[in-house]
XYZ file of C-alpha atoms in Angstrom:
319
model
C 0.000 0.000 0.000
C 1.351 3.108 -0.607
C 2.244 5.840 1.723
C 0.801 9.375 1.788
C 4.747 10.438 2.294
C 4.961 8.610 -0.826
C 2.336 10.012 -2.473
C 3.229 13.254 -1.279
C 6.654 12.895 -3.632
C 4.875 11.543 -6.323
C 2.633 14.603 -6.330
C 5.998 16.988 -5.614
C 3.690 19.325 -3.306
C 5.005 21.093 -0.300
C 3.489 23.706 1.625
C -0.109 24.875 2.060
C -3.063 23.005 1.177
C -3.721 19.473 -0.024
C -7.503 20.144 -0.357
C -7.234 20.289 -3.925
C -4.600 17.707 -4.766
C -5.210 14.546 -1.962
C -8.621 12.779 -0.573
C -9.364 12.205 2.660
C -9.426 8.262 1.881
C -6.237 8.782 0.952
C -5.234 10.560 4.418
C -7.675 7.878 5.945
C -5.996 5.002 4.480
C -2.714 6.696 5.776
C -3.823 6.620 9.246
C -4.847 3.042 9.199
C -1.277 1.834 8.009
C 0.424 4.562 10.500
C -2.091 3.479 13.455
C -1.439 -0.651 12.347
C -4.947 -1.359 11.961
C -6.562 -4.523 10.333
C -6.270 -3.322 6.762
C -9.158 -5.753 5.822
C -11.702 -4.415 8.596
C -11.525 -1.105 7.076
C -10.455 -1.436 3.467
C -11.111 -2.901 0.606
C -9.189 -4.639 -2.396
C -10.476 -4.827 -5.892
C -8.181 -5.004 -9.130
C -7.789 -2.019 -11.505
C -6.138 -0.945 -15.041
C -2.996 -3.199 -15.483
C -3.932 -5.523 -12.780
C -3.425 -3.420 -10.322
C -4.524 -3.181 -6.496
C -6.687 -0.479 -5.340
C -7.765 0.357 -2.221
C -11.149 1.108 -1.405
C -12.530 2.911 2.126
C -15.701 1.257 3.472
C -18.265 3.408 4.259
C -19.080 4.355 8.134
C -17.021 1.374 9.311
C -17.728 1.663 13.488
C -14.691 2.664 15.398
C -13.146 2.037 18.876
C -10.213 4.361 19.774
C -9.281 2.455 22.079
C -7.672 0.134 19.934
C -5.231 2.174 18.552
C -1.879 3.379 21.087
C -1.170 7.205 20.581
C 0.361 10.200 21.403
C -1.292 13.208 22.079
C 0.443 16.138 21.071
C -1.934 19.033 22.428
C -5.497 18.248 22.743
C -8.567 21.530 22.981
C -11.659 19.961 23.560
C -12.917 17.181 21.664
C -9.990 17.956 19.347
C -6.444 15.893 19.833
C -3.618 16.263 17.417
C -1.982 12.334 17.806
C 0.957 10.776 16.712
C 1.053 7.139 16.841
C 4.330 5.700 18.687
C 6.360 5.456 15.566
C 6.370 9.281 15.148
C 7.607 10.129 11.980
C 6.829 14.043 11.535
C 2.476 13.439 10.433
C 0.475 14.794 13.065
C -3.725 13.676 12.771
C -6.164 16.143 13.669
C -9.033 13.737 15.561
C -12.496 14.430 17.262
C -12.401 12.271 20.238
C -16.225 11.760 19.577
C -16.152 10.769 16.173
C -18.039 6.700 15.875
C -16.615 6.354 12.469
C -13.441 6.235 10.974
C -14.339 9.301 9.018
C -15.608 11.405 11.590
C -12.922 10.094 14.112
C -10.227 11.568 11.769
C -11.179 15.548 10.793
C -7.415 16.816 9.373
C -3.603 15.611 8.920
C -0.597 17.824 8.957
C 2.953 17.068 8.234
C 5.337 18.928 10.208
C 8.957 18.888 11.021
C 10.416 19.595 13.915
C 13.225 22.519 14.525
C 15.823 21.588 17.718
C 18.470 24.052 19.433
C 21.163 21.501 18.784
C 22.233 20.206 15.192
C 23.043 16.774 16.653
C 19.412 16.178 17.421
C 18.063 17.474 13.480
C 17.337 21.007 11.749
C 18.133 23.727 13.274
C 17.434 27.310 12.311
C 18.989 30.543 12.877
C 20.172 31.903 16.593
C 18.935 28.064 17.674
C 15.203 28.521 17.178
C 13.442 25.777 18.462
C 10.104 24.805 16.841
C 7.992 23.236 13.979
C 8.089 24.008 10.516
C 4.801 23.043 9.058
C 4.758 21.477 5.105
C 1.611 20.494 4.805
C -2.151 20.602 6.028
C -5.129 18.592 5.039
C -9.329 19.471 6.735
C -11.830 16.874 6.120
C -14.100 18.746 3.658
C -17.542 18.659 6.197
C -14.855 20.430 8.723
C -13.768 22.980 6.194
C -15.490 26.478 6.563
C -15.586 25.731 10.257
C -12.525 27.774 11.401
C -11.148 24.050 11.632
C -7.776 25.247 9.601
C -6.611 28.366 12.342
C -7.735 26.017 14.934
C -4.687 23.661 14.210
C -2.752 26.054 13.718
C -3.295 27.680 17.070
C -3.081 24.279 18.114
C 0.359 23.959 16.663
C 1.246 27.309 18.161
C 0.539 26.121 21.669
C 2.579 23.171 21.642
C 5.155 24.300 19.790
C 5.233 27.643 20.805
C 7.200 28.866 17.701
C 6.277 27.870 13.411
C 7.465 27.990 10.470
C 5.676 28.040 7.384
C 7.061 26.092 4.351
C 8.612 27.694 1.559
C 6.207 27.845 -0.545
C 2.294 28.524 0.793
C -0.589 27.948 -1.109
C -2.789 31.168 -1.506
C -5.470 30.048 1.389
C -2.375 29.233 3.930
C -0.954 32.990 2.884
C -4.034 34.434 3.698
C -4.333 32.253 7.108
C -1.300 33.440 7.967
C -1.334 36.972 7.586
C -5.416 37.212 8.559
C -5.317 35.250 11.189
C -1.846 34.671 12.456
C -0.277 37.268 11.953
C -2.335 39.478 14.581
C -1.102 37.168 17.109
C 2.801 37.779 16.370
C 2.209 41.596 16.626
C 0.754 41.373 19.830
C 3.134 42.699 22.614
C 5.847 39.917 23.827
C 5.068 38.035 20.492
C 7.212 37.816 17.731
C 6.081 37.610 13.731
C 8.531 37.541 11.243
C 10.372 36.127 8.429
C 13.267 34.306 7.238
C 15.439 35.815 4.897
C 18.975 34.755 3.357
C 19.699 32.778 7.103
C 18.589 35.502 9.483
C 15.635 36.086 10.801
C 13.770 39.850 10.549
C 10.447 41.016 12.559
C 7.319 42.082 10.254
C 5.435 45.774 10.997
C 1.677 45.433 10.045
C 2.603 47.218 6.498
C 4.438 44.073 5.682
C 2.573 41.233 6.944
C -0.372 42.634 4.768
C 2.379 42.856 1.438
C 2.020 39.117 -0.874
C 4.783 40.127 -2.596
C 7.301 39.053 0.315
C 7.276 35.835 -0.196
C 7.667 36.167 -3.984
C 9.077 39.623 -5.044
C 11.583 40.431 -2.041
C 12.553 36.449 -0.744
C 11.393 36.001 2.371
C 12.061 31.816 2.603
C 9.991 31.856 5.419
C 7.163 33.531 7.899
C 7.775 33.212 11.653
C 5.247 33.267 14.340
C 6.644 32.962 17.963
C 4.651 33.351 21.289
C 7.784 32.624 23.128
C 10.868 34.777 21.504
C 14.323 34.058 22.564
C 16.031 37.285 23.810
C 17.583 37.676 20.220
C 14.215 37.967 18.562
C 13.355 40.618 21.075
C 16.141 42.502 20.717
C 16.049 42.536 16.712
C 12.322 43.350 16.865
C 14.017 46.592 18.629
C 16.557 47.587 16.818
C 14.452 47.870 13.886
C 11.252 48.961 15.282
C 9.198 50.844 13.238
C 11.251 49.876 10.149
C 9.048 48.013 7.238
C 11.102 45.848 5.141
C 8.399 46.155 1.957
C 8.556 49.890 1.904
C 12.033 49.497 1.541
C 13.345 51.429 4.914
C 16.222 48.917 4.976
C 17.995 46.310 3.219
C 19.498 42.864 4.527
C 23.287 42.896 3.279
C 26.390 39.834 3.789
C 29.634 39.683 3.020
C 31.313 38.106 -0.192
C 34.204 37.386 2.213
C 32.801 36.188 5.448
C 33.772 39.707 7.660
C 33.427 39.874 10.892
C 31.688 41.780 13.086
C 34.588 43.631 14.780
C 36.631 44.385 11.068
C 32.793 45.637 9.872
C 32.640 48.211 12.653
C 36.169 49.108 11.846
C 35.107 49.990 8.279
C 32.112 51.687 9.667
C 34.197 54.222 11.632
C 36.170 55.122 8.751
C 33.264 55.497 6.178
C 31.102 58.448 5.871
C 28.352 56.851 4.241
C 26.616 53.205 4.326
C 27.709 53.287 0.326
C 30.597 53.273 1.284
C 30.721 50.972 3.964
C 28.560 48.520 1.323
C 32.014 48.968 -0.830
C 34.391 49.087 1.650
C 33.220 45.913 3.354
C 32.154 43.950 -0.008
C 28.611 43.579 0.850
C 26.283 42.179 -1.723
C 22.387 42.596 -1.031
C 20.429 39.713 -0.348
C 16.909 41.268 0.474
C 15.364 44.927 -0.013
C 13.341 46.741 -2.505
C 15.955 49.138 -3.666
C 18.535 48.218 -6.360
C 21.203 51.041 -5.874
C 21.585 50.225 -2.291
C 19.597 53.744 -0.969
C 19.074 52.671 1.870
C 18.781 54.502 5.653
C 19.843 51.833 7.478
C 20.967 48.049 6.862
C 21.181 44.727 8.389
C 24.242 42.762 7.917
C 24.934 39.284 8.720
C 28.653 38.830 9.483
C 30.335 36.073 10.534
C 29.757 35.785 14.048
C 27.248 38.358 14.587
C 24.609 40.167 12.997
C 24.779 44.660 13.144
C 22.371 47.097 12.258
C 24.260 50.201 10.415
C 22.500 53.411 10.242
C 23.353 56.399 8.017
C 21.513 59.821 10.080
C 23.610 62.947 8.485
C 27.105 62.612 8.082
C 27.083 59.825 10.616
C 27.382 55.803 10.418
C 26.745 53.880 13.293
C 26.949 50.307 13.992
C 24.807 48.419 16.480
C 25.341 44.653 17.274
C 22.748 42.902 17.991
C-alpha cells in the first residue's frame, strides 16, 4: 500500500493546502497503516487498469479508539492532534467523539520539527526551536468551520514557535497573515520572516504585502509566542522599520567579515555606500537596487549589526 509520504513525492507538493490535490481516503488510508490497523476491517481490495490493487474505504465502518496506542500532542476539547508511537513528523487532527473512521479523523498535517542543537536534526537561525509546518489537510464537512486556524493555534501552543514552508498555497498565505499574523504583533510576540539565514520582525505594512514571499525572498514567515532574547532585541533595533517599503535592506559579506573588522570599516566610512564597498557587501533582500538605503542589516560572521546612516554619521549596532 502506498504511503501518503509517498504520495506526497509523487505529487511533488510542499506547503499549504492538499484540499485540492489529496482525498481524505487517501489521508484515511494513511492513518490506518500509520495506526497498524486490520487493513481488511476497514479497506477494501479490488483489481484495476494493469492488474493493479486499489484500495477502497468502506463506508461508516464503526470505530473504537481504544484500539489504537497514541500520542497526544496538544489536545482543545474534543480535538487531539496524535501521533502514533512510531512518530515520523504526520500529526492527525481527531475528534475524540467521532463513531466512524471518518468522523474520528477531521485533518492531517505534516510537520517537522526545529531543535536548538544540530546533533538532534534542523536547526534554524540563533537556535530557534520549533515546527516548521509542510503540509495541512481538513476533512471537507470540517472545512469552513474555522477548523484550519484552529490547528494552527493548536500547533502554536505546543510548539510555541512555526514555520511556514517555503512555498504557501494562496489560502495558507491568507491564514497566515489574517489570522496569524495578529497574534505575532501582539506585545511579547514575535512575527517575522526568514530571509537569506537571518531572521527579521514584520510591521503590520508588511505582513499585509504578498509580494514578500515572492518579489523580495522572504524563505519563510515566523510566528513565535515565546521569543528568545535575540528575537526581542532585533524586533528593537528595527522597530518601526518596514522591510516592503524598503526602509532597509538585509546585506552579507562576499568574504565572510566579521563583526569587529565591519565596525572598523564603519568608523572610517562616511556613508553606508561606502561601507557597502568598503566591506564587499552584496544585497540579499530589499526593494531598492542602488543600495539607498537609511539603514541596513548585515549578517557577518559571528554576529549580525544594524548600520544606520543619520547625516554625516554611520553607526553600527550589534545585535
Amino acid at each position: 500500500m502506498i504511503k501518503l509520504t509517498d504520495l506526497l513525492k509523487e505529487l511533488d507538493l510542499r506547503g499549504g493546502d492538499l484540499d485540492d490535490h489529496i482525498t481524505l481516503e487517501q489521508v484515511l488510508i494513511a492513518f490506518i497503516e500509520d495506526f497498524n490497523l486490520d487493513e481488511d476491517e476497514f479497506i477494501t481490495v479490488s483489481k484495476g487498469k494493469f492488474n493493479s490493487d486499489v484500495f477502497t474505504l468502506k463506508p461508516s465502518i464503526p470505530f473504537n479508539p481504544r484500539l489504537i496506542k497514541k500520542s497526544i500532542i496538544i489536545a482543545d476539547g474534543e480535538y487531539e492532534f496524535i501521533v502514533p508511537s512510531s512518530y515520523r513528523g504526520t500529526l492527525y487532527l481527531i475528534n475524540s467523539k467521532g463513531t466512524t473512521i471518518d468522523d474520528y479523523v477531521i485533518g492531517q498535517v505534516d510537520v517537522e520539527k526545529i531543535y536548538i542543537n544540530a546533533n538532534s536534526g534542523r536547526t534554524k537561525p540563533y537556535r530557534l526551536p520549533g515546527a516548521e509546518i509542510h503540509l495541512t489537510y481538513v476533512s471537507p464537512k470540517y472545512r469552513g468551520k474555522g477548523l484550519g486556524v484552529k490547528m494552527y493555534t493548536m500547533l502554536l501552543e505546543a510548539y510555541k514557535t512555526i514555520f511556514s514552508d517555503n512555498t504557501l498555497y494562496p489560502g495558507s498565505w491568507n491564514l497566515w497573515i489574517s489570522k496569524l499574523a495578529p497574534i505575532g504583533l501582539q506585545s511579547g510576540n514575535f512575527i517575522g520572516g526568514e530571509v537569506g539565514g537571518i531572521i527579521v520582525p514584520f510591521t503590520p505594512a508588511d505582513i499585509s504585502d504578498s509580494s514578500l514571499m515572492q518579489g523580495i525572498g522572504v524563505d519563510h514567515l515566523i510566528l513565535s509566542t515565546e521569543p528568545p532574547q535575540v528575537l526581542l532585541d532585533i524586533k528593537q533595533a528595527l522597530s518601526g522599520l518596514s522591510l516592503s517599503k524598503g526602509d532597509y535592506g538585509i546585506y552579507e559579506s562576499t568574504t565572510k567579515i566579521k563583526v569587529t573588522e565591519l565596525d572598523v570599516i564603519v568608523d572610517e566610512s562616511a556613508s553606508i555606500e561606502e561601507v557597502i564597498e568598503g566591506a564587499d557587501l552584496m544585497q540579499m533582500v530589499g526593494l531598492n537596487d542602488d543600495d539607498n538605503y537609511p539603514v541596513i542589516v548585515v549578517a557577518t560572521q559571528d554576529a549580525l549589526a544594524v548600520i544606520r546612516e543619520v547625516g554625516d554619521d554611520v553607526t553600527l549596532e550589534i545585535v
